[in-house]
Tab-separated table of C-alpha atoms and ligand atoms in Angstrom:
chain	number	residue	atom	x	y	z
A	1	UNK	CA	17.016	8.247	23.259
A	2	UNK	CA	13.298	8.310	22.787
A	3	UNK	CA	11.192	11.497	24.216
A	4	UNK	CA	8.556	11.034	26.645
A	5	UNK	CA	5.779	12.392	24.638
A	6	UNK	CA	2.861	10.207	25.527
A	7	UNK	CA	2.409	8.371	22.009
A	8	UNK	CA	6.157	7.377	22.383
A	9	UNK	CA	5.522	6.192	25.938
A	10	UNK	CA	2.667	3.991	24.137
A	11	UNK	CA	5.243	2.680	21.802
A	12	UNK	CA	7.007	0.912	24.479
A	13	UNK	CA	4.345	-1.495	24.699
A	14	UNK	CA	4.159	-4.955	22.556
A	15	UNK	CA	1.025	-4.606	20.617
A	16	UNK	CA	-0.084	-8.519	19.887
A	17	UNK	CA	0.955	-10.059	23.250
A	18	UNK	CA	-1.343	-12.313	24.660
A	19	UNK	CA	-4.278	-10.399	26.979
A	20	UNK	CA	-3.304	-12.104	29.839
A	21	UNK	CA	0.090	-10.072	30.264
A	22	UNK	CA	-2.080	-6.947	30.347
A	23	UNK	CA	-4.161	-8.243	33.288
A	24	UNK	CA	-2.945	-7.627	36.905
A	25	UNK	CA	-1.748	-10.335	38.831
A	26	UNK	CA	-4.523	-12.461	40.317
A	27	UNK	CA	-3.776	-11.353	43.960
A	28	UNK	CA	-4.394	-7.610	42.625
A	29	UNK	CA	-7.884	-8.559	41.534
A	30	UNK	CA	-9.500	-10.465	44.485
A	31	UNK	CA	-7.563	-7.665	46.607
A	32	UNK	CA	-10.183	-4.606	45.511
A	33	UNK	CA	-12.440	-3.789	47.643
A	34	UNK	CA	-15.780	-5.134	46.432
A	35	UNK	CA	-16.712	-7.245	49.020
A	36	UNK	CA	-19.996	-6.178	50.452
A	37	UNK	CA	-22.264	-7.696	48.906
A	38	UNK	CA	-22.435	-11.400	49.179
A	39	UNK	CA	-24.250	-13.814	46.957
A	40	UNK	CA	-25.901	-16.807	49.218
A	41	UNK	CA	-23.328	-19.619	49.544
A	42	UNK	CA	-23.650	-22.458	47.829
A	43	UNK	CA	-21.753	-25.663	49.123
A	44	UNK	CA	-19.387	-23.384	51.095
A	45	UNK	CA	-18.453	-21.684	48.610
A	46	UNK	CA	-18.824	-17.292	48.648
A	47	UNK	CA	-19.564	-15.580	45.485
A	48	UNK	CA	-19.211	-11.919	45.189
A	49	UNK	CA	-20.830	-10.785	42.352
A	50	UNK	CA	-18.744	-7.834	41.596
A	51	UNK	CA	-15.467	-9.990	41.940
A	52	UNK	CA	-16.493	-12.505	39.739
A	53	UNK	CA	-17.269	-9.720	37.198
A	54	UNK	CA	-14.038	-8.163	37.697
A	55	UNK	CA	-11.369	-10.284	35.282
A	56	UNK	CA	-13.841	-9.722	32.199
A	57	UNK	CA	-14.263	-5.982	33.505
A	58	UNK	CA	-10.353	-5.951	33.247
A	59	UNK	CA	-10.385	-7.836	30.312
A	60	UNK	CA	-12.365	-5.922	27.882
A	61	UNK	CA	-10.093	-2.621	29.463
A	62	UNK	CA	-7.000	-4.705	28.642
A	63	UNK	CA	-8.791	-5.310	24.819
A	64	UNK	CA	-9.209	-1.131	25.312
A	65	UNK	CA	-5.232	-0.356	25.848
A	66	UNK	CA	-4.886	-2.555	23.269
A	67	UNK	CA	-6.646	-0.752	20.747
A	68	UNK	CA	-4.423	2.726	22.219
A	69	UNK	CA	-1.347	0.907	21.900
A	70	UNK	CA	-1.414	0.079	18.021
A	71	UNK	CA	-3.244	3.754	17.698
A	72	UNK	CA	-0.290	5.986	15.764
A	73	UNK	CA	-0.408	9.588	14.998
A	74	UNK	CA	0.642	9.617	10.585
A	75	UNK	CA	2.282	12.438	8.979
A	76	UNK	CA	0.505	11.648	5.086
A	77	UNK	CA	2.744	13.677	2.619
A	78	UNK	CA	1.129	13.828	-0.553
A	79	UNK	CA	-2.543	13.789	-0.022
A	80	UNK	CA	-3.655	13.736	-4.013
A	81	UNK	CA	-5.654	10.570	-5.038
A	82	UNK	CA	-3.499	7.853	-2.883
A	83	UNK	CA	-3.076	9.553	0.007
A	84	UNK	CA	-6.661	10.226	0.626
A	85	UNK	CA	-7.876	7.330	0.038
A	86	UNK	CA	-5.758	5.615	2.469
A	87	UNK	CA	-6.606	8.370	5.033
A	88	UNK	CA	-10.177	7.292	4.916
A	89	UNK	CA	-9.454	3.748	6.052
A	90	UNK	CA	-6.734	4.965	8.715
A	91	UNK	CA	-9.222	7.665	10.273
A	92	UNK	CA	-12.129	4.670	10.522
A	93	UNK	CA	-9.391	2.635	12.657
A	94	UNK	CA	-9.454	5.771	14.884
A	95	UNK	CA	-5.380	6.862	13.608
A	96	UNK	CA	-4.587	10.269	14.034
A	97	UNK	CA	-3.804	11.562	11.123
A	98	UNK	CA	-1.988	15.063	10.309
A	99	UNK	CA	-1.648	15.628	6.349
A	100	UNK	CA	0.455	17.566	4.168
A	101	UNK	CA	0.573	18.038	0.564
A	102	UNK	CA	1.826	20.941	-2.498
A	103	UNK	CA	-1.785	22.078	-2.687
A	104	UNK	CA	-4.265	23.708	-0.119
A	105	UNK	CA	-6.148	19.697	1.115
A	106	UNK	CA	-7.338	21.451	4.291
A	107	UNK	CA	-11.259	21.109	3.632
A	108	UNK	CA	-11.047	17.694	2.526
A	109	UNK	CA	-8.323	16.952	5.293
A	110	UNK	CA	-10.893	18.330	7.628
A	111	UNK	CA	-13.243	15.678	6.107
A	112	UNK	CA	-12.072	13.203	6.965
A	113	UNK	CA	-10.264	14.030	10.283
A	114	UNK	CA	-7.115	15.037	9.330
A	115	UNK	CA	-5.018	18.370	10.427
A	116	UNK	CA	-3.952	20.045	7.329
A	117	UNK	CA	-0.254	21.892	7.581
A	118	UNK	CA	0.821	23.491	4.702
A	119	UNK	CA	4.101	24.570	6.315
A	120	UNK	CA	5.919	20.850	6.702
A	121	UNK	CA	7.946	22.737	9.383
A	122	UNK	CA	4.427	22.519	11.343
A	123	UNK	CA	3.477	19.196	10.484
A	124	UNK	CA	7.382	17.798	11.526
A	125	UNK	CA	6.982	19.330	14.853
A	126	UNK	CA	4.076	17.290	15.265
A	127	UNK	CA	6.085	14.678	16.183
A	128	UNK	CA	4.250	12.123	14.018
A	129	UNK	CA	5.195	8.261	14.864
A	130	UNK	CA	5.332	7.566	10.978
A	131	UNK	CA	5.901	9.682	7.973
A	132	UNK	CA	3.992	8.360	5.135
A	133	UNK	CA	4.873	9.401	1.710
A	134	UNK	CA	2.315	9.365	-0.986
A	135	UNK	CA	3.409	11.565	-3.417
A	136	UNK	CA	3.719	11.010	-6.931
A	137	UNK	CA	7.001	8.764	-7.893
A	138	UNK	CA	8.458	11.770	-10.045
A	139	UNK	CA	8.610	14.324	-7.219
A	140	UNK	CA	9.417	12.112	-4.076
A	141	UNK	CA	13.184	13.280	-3.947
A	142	UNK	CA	11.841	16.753	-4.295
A	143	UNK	CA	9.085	16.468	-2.104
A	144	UNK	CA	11.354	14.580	0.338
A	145	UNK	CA	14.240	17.128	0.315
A	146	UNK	CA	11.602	19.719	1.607
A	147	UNK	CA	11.008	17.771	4.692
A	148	UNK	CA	12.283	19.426	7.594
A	149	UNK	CA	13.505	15.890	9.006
A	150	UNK	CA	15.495	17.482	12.013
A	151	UNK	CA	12.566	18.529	13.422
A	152	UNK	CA	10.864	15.348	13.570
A	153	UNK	CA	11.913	12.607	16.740
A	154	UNK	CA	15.107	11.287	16.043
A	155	UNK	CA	13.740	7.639	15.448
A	156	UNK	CA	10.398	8.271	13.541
A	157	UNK	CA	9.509	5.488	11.604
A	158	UNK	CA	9.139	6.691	7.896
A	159	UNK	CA	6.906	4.439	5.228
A	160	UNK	CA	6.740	5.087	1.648
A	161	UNK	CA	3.887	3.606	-0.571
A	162	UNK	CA	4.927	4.296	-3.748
A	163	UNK	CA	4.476	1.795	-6.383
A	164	UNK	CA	8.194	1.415	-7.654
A	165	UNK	CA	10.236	-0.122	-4.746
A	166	UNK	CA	14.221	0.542	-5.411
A	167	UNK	CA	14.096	3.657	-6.161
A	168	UNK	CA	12.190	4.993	-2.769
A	169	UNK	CA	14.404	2.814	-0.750
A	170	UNK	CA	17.380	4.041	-1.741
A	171	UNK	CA	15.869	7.395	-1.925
A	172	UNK	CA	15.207	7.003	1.652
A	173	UNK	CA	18.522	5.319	3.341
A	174	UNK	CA	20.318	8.007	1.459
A	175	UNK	CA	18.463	10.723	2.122
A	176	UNK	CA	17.057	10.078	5.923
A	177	UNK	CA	19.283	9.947	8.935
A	178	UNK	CA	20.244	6.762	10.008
A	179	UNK	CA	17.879	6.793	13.104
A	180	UNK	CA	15.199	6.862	11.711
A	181	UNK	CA	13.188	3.290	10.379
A	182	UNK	CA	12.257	2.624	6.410
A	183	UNK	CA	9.499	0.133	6.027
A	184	UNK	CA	8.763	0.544	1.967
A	185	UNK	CA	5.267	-1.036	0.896
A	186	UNK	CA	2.874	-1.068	-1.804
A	187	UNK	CA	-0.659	-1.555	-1.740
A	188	UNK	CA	-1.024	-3.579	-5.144
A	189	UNK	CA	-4.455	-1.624	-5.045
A	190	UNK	CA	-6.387	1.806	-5.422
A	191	UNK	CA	-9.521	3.640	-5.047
A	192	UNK	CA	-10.745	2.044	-8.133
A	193	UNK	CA	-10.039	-1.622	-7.780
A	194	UNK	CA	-10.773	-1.251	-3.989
A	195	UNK	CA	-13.425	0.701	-4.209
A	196	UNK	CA	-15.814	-2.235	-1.913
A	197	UNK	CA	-12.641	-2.619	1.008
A	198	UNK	CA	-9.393	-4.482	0.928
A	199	UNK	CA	-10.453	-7.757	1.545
A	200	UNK	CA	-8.308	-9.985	0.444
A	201	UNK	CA	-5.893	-7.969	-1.783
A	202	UNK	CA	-2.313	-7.532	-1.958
A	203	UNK	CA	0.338	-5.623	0.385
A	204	UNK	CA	3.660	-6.117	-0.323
A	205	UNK	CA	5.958	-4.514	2.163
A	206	UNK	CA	10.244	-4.408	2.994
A	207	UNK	CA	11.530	-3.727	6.338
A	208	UNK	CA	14.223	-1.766	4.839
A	209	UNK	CA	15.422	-0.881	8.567
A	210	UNK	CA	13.612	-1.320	11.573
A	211	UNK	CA	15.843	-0.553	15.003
A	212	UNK	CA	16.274	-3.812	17.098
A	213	UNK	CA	14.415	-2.098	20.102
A	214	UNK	CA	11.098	-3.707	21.263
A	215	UNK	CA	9.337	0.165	20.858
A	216	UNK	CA	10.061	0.395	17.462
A	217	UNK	CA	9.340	-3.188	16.413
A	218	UNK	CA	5.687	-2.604	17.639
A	219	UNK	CA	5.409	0.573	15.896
A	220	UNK	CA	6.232	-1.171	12.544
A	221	UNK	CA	4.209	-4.116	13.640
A	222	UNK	CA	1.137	-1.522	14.396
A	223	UNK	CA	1.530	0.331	11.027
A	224	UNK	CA	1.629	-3.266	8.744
A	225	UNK	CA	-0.975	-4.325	11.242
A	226	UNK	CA	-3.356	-1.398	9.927
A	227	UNK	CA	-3.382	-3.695	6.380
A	228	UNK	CA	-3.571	-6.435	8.012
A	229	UNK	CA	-6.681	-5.804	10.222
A	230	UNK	CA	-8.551	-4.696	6.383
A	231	UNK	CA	-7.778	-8.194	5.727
A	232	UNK	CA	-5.028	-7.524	3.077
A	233	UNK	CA	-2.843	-10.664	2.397
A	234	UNK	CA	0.352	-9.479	3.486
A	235	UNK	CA	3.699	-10.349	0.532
A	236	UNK	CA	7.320	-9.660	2.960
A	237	UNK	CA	9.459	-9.552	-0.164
A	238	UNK	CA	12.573	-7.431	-1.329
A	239	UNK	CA	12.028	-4.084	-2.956
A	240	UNK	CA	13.852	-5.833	-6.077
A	241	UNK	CA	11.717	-8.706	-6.278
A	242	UNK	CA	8.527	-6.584	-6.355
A	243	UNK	CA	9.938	-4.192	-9.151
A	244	UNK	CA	10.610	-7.826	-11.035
A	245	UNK	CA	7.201	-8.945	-11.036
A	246	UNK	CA	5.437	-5.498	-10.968
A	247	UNK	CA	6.925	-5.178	-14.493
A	248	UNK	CA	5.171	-7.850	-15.765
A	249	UNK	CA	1.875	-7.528	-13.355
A	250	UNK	CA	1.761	-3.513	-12.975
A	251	UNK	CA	3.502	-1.563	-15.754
A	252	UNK	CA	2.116	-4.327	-18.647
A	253	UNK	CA	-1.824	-3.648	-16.869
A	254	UNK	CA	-1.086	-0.203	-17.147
A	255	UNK	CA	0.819	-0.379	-20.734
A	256	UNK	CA	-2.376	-2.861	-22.327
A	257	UNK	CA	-4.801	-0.294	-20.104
A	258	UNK	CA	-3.591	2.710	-22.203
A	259	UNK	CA	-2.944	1.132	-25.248
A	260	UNK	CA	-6.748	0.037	-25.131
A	261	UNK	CA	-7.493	4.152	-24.150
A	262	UNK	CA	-6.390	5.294	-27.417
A	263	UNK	CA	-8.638	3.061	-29.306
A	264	UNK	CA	-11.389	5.095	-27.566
A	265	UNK	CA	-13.640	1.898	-27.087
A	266	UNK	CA	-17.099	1.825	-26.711
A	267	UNK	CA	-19.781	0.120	-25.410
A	268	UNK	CA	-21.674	-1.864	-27.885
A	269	UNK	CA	-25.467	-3.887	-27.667
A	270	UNK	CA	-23.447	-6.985	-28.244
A	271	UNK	CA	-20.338	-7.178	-25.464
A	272	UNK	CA	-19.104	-10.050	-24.812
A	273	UNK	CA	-17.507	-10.765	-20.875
A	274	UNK	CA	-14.226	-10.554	-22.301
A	275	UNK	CA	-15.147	-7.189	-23.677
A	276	UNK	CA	-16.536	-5.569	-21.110
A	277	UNK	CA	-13.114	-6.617	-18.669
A	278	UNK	CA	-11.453	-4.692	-21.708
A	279	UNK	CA	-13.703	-1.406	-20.745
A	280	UNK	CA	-12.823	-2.065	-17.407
A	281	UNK	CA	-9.174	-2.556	-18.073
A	282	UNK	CA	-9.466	1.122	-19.347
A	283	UNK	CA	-11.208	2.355	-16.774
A	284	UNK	CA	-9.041	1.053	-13.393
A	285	UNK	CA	-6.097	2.236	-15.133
A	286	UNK	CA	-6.798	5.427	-16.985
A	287	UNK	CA	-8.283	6.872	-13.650
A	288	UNK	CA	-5.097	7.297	-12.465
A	289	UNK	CA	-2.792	9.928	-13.580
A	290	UNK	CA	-0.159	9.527	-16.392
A	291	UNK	CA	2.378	10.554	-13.787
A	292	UNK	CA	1.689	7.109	-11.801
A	293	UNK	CA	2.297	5.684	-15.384
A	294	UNK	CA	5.420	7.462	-16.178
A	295	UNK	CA	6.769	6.747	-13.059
A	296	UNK	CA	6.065	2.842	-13.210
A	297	UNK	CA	8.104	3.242	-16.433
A	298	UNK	CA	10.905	5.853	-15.786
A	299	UNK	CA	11.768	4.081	-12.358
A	300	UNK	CA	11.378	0.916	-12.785
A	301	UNK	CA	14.667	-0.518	-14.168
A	302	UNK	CA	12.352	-3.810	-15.894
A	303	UNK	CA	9.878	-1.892	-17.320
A	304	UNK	CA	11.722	-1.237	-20.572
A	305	UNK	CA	12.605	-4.498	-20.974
A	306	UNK	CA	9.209	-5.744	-20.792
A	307	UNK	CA	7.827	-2.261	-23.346
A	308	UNK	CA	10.185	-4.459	-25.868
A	309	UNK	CA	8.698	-7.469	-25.106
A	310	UNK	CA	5.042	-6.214	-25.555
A	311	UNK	CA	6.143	-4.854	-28.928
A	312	UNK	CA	7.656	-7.871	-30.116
A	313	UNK	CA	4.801	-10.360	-28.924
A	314	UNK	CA	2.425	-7.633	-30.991
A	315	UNK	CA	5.181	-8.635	-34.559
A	316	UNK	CA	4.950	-12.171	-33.752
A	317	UNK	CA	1.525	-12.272	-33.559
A	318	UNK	CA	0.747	-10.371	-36.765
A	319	UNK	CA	3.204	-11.848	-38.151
A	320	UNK	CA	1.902	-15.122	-37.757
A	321	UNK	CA	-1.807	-13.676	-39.099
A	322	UNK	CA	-0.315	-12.461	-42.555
A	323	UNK	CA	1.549	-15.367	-43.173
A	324	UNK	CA	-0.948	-17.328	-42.949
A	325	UNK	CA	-2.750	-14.292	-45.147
A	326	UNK	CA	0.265	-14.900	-48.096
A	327	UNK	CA	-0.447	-18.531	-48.200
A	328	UNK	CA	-3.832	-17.932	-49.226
A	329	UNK	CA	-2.929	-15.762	-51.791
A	330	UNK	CA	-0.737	-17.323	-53.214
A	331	UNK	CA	-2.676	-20.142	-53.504
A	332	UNK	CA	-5.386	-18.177	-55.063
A	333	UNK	CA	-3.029	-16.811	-57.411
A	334	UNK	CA	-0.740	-19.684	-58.827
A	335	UNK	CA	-2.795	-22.980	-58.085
A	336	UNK	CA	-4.269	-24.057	-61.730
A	337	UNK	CA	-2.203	-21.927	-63.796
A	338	UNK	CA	0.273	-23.350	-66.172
A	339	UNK	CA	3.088	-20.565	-64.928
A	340	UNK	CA	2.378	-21.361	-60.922
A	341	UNK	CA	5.651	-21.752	-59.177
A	342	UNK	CA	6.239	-24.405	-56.934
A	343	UNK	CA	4.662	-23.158	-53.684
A	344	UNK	CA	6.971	-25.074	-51.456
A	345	UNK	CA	9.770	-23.627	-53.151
A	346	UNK	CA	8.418	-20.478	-53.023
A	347	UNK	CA	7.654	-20.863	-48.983
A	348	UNK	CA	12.038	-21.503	-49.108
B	1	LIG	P1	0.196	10.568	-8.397
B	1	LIG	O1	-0.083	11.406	-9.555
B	1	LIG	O2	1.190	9.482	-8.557
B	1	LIG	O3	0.625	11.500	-7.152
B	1	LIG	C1	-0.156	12.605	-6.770
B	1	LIG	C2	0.475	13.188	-5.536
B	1	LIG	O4	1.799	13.677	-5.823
B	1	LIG	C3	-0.311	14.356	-4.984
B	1	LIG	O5	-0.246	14.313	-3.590
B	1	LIG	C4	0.462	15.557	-5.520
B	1	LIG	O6	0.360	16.661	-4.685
B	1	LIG	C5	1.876	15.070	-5.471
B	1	LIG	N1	2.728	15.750	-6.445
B	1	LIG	C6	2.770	15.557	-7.783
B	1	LIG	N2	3.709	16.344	-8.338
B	1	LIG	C7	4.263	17.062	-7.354
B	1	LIG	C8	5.287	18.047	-7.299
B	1	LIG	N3	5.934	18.441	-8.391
B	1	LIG	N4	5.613	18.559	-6.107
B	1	LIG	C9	4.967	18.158	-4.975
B	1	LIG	N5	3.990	17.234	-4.962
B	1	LIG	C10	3.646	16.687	-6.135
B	1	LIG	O7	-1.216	9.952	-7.937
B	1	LIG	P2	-1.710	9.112	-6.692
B	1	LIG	O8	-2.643	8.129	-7.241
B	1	LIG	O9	-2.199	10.037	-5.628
B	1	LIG	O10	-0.435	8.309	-6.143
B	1	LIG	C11	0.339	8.741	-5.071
B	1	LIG	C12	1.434	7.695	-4.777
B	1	LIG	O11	0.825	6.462	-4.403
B	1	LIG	C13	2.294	7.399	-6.007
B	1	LIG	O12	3.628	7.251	-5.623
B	1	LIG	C14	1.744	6.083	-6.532
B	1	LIG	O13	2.723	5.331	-7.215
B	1	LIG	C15	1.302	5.405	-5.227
B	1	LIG	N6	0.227	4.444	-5.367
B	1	LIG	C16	-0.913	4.797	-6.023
B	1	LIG	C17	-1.934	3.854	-6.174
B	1	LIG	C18	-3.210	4.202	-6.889
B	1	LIG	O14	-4.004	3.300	-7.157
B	1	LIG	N7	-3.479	5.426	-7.219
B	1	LIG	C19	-1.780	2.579	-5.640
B	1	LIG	C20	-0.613	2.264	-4.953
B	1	LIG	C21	0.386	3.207	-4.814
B	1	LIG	P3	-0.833	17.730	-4.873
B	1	LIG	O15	-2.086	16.911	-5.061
B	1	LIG	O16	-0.791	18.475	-3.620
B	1	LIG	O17	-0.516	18.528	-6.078
C-alpha cells in the first residue's frame, strides 16, 4: 500500500498525541546506564544526577520527533504571486518544499529554499507528501492535466488553494485517481493584506476525501496544522458554502475594489479615514491580477447574481437622490404661480 520511503514511514506517526506516548516506558529510563556518579543521599534517598535529567533529556527529543513528524515535503504548482508567498512561511516552519510552475522560478525558488523542476515529470517523482496547487483559477484543469499523477505515490495527499471552491473540487475528484486525498482550502488572505503574518485571519478548508487510515489523517492534520501554528482561525465548511459567502465577501471587495480603480483616485490634503480605506480598497485588490478577478467571477456560480445586485443597489440609490432632486424642482418651478399643478397629483 504505502512505500517505505522515509517521509512515508514518518507519516505513520500521530502528530498531536500527547508527549508522554513518545517517551519510553519508565523501566527503559532508570535502566541506562548512568549510574556512576552518585549525588550524597539525603534521607535514604539516591539521586543520580544524570537520571534525574534523563525524562526532560527525552522529553525535549520527543518535542524534536515531533517537529519531524508534522515536517512534509510540498510539491507547489504554480509559484506566481500565491504560491510564493506561501512558500516563504512553509520554508520558515522548516517544510521541504520542491516547486513547479509555467515559467523559469528557479532563482527565486532557490531563495527561498525551494527545488525548482521545470519538467513536472521530475518534480512527481519526487514523491512529494502533498501536491499544492496555486495556479491561477483559469488554467488549473490545464495545468492539472499536465501533471504526471502516475508517477507520484499512489495516496499523495493533493491540496488546492484556489479561491473558488466547487469548481477545484470537482476538478480534482474527477480528474485525480481515487487514492489519492483532496483537502480544498482557501486562505481568505494574500501578500497584501498579510503582509505583517497571519495572525488571526481566515482559513477555510474541506476535507473533500481524506483515507480512513491513521497515516493519512496525520498528514492532513500536519498540512492544516501549518495554518494553524501561524495562528490562522481555522472555518471547516463545504466548498458550496464558501462560494455562497465569498460572493458577497470576495468577488463584491474585488468588484467595489475595481470599480474604485477606474476612478483613478487620488490622494488629497484633506482625506478623511473613510477615504483613505477607499485608497486602500484599491490597492489590496488591484495588486492582484485580473485573472484572480475573472476567475472569482467566471467560476463562481453566485457571483453573477450578486454583479446584478451591485447594479441594482447603484439605481436604487440614485434613484432615490434625483427624486428627491425633481421634488425640488418642481417646487421651484410651480409653487406661486397661478398655472402650478397640484404637486401631489403630479407625484401620482
Ligand atoms: P493568479 O494570476 O491567479 O495565478 C498566477 C499563477 O497561475 C502563476 O503561478 C502562473 O504561472 C499560473 N498560470 C497562469 N496562467 C497559466 C497558464 N495558462 N498555464 C500555466 N500556468 C498559468 O495569481 P496568484 O495571486 O498567484 O494566485 C494563485 C492562486 O491562488 C489562484 O488560484 C488564486 O485564486 C489563489 N489565491 C490567491 C490569493 C492572493 O491573495 N493572491 C489568495 C488566496 C488564494 P507562471 O507565474 O509560471 O506564469
Amino acid at each position: 500500500m504505502l512505500s517505505s520511503s522515509t517521509s512515508t514511514l514518518r507519516l505513520h506517526q500521530p502528530t498531536r498525541g500527547p508527549r508522554r506516548h513518545l517517551l519510553p516506558p519508565a523501566s527503559h529510563q532508570f535502566r541506562s546506564a548512568t549510574a556512576s556518579r552518585r549525588l550524597p543521599q539525603r534521607g535514604g534517598t539516591v539521586i543520580r544526577a544524570l537520571d534525574a535529567a534523563q525524562p526532560f533529556d527525552y522529553e525535549s527529543r520527543a518535542a524534536g520527533l515531533l517537529e519531524d513528524r508534522q515536517r512534509l515535503k510540498i510539491a507547489i504548482v504554480g509559484f506566481g504571486n500565491f504560491g510564493q508567498f506561501l512558500a516563504r512561511t512553509f520554508a520558515r516552519q522548516g517544510h521541504t518544499l520542491l516547486a513547479h510552475s509555467r515559467s523559469d522560478y528557479s532563482s527565486l525558488a532557490a531563495s527561498v529554499g525551494a527545488s525548482y523542476f521545470q519538467d513536472p515529470h521530475d518534480l512527481c517523482e519526487c514523491h512529494p507528501d502533498v501536491v499544492l496547487l496555486a495556479t491561477s483559477i483559469l488554467s488549473a484543469e490545464a495545468v492539472l492535466r499536465t501533471l504526471p499523477v502516475h508517477r507520484l505515490r499512489r495516496n499523495t495527499l493533493f491540496v488546492d488553494v484556489l479561491s473558488v471552491k466547487e469548481f477545484p473540487k470537482n476538478l480534482l475528484l474527477s480528474t485525480l485517481p481515487p487514492d489519492f486525498d483532496v483537502i480544498c482550502t482557501h486562505p481568505m488572505f494574500g501578500p497584501e493584506s498579510a503582509r505583517d503574518g497571519w495572525d488571526g485571519l481566515p482559513f477555510v478548508f474541506d476535507k473533500v476525501r481524506v483515507g480512513d487510515c491513521p497515516a493519512r489523517r496525520a498528514r492532513a492534520e500536519a498540512f492544516l496544522n501549518i495554518f494553524e501554528r501561524e495562528g490562522c482561525r481555522m472555518v471547516e465548511m463545504t466548498c458550496a458554502e464558501h462560494d455562497a459567502h465569498a460572493a458577497e465577501t470576495q468577488f463584491l471587495t474585488h468588484t467595489v475594489g475595481r470599480m474604485l480603480a477606474m476612478l483613478e483616485l487620488q490622494s488629497t490634503p484633506i482625506n478623511t479615514k473613510g477615504y483613505e480605506t477607499l485608497l486602500r480598497l484599491v490597492d489590496n485588490t488591484c495588486s492582484d491580477s485580473f485573472d484572480l478577478y475573472n476567475g472569482l467571477f467566471m467560476y463562481n456560480k453566485n457571483s453573477t447574481e450578486l454583479l446584478n445586485r451591485l447594479e441594482w443597489a447603484m439605481d436604487s440609490v440614485k434613484k432615490k437622490l434625483f427624486d428627491g432632486l425633481h421634488d425640488v424642482l418642481r417646487k421651484q418651478l410651480f409653487e406661486g404661480s397661478p398655472h402650478a399643478p397640484n404637486t401631489t397629483t403630479v407625484r401620482k
